[in-house]
XYZ file of C-alpha atoms in Angstrom:
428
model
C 48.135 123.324 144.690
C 45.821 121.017 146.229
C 42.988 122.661 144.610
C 44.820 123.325 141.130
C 45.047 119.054 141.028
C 41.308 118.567 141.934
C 40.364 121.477 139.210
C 42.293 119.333 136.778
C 40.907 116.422 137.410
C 37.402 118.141 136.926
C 38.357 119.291 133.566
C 39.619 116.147 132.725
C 36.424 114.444 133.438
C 34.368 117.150 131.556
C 35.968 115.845 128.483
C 36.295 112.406 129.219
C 33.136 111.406 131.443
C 30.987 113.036 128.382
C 32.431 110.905 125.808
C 32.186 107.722 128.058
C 28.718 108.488 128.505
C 27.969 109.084 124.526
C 30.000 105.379 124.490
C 28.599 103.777 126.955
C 24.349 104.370 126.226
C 25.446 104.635 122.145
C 22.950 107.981 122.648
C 23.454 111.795 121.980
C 20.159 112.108 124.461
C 21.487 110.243 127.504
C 24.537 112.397 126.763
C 22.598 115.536 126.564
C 20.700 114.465 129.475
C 23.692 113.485 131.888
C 24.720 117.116 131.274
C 21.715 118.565 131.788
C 21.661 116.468 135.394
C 24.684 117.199 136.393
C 24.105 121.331 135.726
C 20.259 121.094 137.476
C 22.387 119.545 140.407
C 24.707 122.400 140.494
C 21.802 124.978 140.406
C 19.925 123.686 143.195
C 22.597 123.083 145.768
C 23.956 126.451 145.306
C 21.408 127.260 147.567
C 21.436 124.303 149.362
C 25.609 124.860 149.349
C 25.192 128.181 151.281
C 23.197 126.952 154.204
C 25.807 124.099 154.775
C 28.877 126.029 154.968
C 27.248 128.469 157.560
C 26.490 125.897 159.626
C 28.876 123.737 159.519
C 33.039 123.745 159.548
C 34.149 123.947 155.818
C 37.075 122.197 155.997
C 35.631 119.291 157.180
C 32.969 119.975 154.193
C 35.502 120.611 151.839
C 37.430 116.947 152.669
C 34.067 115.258 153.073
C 32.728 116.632 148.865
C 36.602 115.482 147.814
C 36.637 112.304 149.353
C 32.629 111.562 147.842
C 33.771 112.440 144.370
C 36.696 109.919 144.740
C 34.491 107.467 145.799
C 31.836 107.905 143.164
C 34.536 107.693 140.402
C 35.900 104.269 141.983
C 32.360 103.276 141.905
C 31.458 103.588 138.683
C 35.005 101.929 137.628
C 34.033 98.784 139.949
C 30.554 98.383 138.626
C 29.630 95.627 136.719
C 29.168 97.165 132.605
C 25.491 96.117 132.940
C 24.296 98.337 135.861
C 27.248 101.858 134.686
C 24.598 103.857 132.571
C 22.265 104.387 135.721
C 24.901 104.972 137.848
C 26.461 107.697 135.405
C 23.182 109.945 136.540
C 23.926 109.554 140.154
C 28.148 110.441 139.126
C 26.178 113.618 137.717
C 23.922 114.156 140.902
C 26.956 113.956 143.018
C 29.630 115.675 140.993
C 27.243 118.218 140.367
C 26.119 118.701 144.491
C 29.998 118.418 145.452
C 31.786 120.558 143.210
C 29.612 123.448 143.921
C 29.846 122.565 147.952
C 33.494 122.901 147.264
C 33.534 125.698 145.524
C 31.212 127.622 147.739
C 33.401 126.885 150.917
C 36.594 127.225 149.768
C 35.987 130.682 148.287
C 33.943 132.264 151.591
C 36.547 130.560 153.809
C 39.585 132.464 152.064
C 39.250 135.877 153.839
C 39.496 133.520 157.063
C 42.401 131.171 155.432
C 44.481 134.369 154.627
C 43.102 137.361 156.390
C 40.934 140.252 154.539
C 43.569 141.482 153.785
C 45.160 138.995 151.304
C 42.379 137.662 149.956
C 43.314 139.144 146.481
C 46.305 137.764 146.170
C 44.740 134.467 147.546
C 42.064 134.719 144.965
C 44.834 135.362 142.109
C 46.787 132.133 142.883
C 43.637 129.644 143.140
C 42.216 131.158 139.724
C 45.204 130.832 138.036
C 45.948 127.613 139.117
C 42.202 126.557 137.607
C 43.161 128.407 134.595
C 46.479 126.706 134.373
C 44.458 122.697 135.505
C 41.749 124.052 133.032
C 44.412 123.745 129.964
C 46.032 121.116 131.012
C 42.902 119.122 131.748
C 41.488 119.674 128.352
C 44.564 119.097 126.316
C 45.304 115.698 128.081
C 41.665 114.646 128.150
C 41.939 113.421 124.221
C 45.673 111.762 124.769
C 44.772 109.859 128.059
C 41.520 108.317 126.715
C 43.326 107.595 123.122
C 46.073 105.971 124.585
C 45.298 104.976 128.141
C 41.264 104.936 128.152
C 38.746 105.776 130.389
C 39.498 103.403 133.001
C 42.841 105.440 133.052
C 41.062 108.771 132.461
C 38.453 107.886 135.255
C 41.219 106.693 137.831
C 43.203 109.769 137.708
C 40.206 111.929 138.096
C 39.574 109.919 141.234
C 43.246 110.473 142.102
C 43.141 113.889 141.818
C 40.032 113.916 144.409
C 42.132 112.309 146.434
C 45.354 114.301 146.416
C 42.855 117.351 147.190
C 41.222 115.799 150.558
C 44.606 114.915 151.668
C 46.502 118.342 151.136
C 43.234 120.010 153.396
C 43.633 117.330 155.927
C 47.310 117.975 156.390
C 47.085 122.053 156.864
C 46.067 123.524 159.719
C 43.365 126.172 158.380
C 40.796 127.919 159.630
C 37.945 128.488 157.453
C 35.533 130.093 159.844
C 35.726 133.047 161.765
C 35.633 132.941 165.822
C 32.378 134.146 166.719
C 30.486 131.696 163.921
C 32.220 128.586 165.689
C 31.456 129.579 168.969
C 27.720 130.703 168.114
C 27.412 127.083 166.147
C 28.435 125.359 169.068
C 26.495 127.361 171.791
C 23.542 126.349 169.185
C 24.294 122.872 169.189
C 25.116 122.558 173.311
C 21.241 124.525 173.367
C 19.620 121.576 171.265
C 21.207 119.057 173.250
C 19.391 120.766 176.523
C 16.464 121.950 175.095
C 15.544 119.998 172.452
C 11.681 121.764 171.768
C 12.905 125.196 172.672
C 15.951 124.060 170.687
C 13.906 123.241 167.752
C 11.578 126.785 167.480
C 14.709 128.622 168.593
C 16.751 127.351 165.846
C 13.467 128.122 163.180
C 13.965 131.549 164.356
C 17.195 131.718 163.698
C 17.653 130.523 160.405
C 14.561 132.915 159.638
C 16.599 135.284 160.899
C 19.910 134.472 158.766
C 17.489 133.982 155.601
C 16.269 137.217 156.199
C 19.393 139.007 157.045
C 21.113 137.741 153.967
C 17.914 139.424 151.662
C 18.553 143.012 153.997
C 22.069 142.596 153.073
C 21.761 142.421 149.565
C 18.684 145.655 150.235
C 21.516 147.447 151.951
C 23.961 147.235 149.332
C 22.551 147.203 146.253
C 25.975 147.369 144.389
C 26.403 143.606 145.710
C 22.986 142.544 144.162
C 23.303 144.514 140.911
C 26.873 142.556 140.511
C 25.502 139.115 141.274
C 22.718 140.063 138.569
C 25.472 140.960 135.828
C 27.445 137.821 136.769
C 24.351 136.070 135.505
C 23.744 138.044 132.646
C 27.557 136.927 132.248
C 26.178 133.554 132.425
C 24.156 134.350 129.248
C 26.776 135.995 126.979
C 29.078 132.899 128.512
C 27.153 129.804 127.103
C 26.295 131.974 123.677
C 29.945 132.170 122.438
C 30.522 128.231 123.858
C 27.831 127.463 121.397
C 28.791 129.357 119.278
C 32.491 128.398 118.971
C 31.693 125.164 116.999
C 29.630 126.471 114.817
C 31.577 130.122 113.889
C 35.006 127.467 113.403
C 33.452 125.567 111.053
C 32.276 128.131 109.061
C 36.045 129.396 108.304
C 38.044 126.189 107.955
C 35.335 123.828 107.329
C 38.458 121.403 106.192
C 39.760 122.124 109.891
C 36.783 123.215 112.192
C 38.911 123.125 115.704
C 41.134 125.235 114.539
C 39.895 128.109 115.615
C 38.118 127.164 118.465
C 41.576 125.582 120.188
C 43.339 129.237 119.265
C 40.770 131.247 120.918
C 40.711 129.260 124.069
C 44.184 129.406 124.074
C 44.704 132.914 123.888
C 42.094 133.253 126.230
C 43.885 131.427 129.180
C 47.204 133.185 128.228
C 45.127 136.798 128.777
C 43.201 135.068 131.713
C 46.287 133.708 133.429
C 48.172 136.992 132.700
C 45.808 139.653 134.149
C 45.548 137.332 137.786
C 48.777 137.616 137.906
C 48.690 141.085 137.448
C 45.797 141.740 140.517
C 47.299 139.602 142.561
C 50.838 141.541 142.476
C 49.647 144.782 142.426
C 46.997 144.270 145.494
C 50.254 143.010 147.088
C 52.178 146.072 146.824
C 51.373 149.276 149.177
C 48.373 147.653 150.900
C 45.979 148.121 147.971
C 42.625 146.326 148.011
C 42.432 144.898 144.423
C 40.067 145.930 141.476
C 36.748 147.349 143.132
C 33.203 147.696 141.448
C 34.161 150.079 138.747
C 36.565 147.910 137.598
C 33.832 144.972 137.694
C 31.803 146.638 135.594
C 34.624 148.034 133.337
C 35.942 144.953 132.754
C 32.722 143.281 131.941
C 31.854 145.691 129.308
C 35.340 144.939 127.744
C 34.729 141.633 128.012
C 31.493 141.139 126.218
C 32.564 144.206 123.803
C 35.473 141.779 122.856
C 33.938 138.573 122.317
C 31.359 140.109 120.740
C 34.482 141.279 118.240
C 35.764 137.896 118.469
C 32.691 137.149 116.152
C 32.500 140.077 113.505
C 34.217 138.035 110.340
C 37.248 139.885 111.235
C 40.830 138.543 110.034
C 42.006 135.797 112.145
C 45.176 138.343 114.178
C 42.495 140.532 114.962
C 40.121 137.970 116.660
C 42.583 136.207 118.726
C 43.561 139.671 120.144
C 40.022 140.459 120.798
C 40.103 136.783 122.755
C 43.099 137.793 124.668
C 41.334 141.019 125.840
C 38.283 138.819 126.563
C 40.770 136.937 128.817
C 42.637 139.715 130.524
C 38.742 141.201 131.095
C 37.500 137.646 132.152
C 40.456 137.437 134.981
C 39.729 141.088 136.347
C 35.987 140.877 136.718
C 36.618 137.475 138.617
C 39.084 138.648 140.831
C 37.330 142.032 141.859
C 33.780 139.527 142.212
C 35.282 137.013 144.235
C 37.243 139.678 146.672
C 33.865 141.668 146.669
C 31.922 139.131 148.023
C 34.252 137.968 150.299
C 34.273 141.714 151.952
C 30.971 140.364 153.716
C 30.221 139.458 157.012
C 31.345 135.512 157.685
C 27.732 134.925 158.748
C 26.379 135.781 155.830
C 29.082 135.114 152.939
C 28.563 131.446 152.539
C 25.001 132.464 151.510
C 25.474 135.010 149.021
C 28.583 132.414 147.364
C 25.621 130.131 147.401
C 23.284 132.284 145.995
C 26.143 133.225 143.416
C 26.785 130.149 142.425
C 23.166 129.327 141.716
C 22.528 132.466 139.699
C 25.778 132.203 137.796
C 24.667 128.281 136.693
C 20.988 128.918 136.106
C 22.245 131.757 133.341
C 24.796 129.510 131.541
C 21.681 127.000 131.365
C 19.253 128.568 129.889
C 21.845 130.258 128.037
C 22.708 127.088 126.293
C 19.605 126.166 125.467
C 18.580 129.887 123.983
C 22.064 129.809 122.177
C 21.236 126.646 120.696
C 17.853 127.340 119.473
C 19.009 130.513 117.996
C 21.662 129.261 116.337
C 19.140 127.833 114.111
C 18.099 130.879 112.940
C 20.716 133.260 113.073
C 24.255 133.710 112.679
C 26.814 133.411 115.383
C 27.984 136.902 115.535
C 23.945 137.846 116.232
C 23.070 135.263 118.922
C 26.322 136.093 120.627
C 25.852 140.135 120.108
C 22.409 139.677 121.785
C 23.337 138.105 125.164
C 26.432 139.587 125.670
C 25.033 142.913 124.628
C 22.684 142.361 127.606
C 25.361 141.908 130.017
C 26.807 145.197 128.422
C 23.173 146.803 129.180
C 23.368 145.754 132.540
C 26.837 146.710 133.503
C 25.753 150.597 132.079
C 22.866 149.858 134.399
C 25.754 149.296 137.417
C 27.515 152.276 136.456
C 24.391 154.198 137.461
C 24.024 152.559 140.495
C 27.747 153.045 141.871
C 27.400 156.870 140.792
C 24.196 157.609 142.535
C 24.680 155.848 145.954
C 28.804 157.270 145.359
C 26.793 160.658 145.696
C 24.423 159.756 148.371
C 27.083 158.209 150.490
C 29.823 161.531 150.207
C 29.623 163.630 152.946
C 29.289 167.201 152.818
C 32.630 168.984 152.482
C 32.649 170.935 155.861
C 29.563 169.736 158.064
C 29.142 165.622 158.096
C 30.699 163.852 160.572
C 32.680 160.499 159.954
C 30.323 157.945 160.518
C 30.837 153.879 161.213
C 30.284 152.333 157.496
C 28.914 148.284 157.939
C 31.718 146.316 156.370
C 29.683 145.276 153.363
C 29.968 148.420 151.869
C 33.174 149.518 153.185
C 34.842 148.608 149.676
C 32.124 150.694 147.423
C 32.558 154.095 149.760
């Protein structure tokens, strides 16, 4: 719940911190740019995300990006009108860095929250609860700022900040496994000591972590083919946001968000539907959730169906082919979430960071390919062209899970069971 109120107030400031920029500066290009900030930011401290929250205790990182994010918004309500369009670029710097700090620890700390076990169904109820603060966010966006304002709009984004720190604060989690604590603490107690032998020591070691997260993703290349396709996800992603707009207008241009507010609503509906779904069927007889295949199955559907959402097809037919796009959406994020998570603790903050980094750096540049072919070509070809890439690349997966699915079965009457490392527990 916590999180579901600090995803809402994130949506609500998508909508309403753009506009107040755009009002604010009287510029599309400081509006562009604040954007453009506040995504660099994320890209960057994906990376820098992952180191943090394997060295330090996520909860207290969690609380600490909340808290920061409240106290940025109070900020920039506080400030004096003269000096609030420079400090909207450092709102963007640190929305940006904390969001993804967030994100990063809360979803590597869940198989420790829940057990491995549940992580599925722990998964299911945090991404429907963003899908559920995602619609709520963007429908009350316009009727808060028309009738309240941004001061409003602003305050109960800080709020919701707030309401988030203070629901971690209260529950007794643990977000880290045993052995990480007590090897982060042994580390510390060594530095104290020894500070020289601390400092090459601890060079070594995070030479070591650096290069045991790049073996793990050698060692199971399933893991680093899906972190490429959520990118090329990325891609296909930011085409058909462009694209939206522009495809609406075209068939209503009397009423061009028509169409755009009925696909994203179908799209939750399918979205919030087929989390459900995982969720209660991973609960049931000890199952593990969706796997790889149905990663890349449900990517392919995906793309396949917002590609369809595209085609010039009558308007029934194109908000079913969003509503599959939503079921597929929810699947492939709950099997890529619970994947990841199957990692070792030591290295799963990493490859979230990583993740995160990729998955931001595609929607980017997506945006800005979309939007410079969108000057040339129709909709229904920009958006065929990057999500038929991610289709390419899930194929490519396919390949992958059948030839090391055949590599990895033992012979029939002579091989031996064997120990299988935990990362790849899930794909054997």
């Amino acid at each position: 719940m916590g999180n579901a109120v600090s995803a809402y107030g994130s949506y609500l400031n998508m909508v309403a911190l753009n506009v107040f920029v755009y009002e604010v500066t009287d510029s599309a290009l400081a509006a562009g740019l604040f954007m453009a900030v506040r995504l660099m930011t994320s890209v960057v401290s994906g990376f820098v995300s992952g180191r943090l929250v394997s060295a330090y205790d996520r909860k207290r990182l969690m609380v600490g990006a909340d808290l920061t994010q409240c106290l940025a918004m109070v900020a920039l309500l506080i400030a004096p009108e003269a000096g609030r369009a420079g400090l909207l670029y450092v709102l963007a710097i640190v929305t940006g860095f904390c969001s993804t700090l967030s994100g990063v620890a809360l979803r590597s700390s869940i198989p420790e929250i829940v057990g491995g076990e549940l992580r599925v169904r722990a998964n299911s109820l945090l991404a429907t609860g963003r899908s559920l603060a995602m619609i709520a966010g963007f429908a009350s966006a316009g009727v808060i700022v028309a009738k309240l304002g941004y001061v409003a709009a602003i305050s109960l984004d800080a709020a919701s900040f707030a309401v988030s720190a203070s629901v971690l604060l209260a529950l007794p989690i643990r977000t880290k496994a045993a052995a990480s604590q007590a090897t982060a603490s042994q580390a510390t107690e060594s530095q104290e000591a020894e500070p020289q032998e601390a400092d090459k020591d601890g060079g070594r070691r995070a030479r070591r972590r650096q290069a045991g997260s790049l073996l793990l993703l050698r060692a199971a290349p399933v893991l680093a083919v899906m972190i490429a396709v959520r990118a090329a996800d990325g891609l296909g992603s930011s085409s058909h946001n462009v694209a939206l707009p522009v495809y609406s207008s075209a068939l209503d241009p009397s009423h061009p968000a028509t169409f755009v507010s009925q696909f994203w609503a179908t799209w939750a509906i399918g979205n919030i539907v087929m989390q459900q779904v995982c969720g209660r069927w991973a609960g049931r007889g000890g199952r593990q959730g969706p796997g790889e295949r149905a990663f890349a199955i449900g990517a392919c559907v995906m793309s396949a169906a917002f590609i369809v959402v595209f085609a010039g097809l009558p308007t029934g037919v194109a908000v079913v082919a969003a509503l599959v796009a939503g079921m597929a959406d929810g699947l492939t994020e709950i099997a890529y979430v619970s994947r990841l998570q199957a990692a070792p603790d030591a290295q799963r903050g990493r490859l979230f960071g990583l993740s995160a980094s990729v998955e931001n750096t595609g929607f980017g540049l997506g945006m800005l390919v979309s939007g410079a072919l969108l000057d040339h070509f129709r909709p229904l070809q920009v958006v065929g062209l990057l999500h038929g890439l991610a289709i390419v690349l899930c194929l490519g997966m396919f390949v992958v899970l059948v030839r090391y699915g055949r590599r990895d079965r033992p012979a029939p009457e002579t091989a031996p069971e064997r120990d299988v490392p935990p990362v790849e527990s899930e794909a054997r």
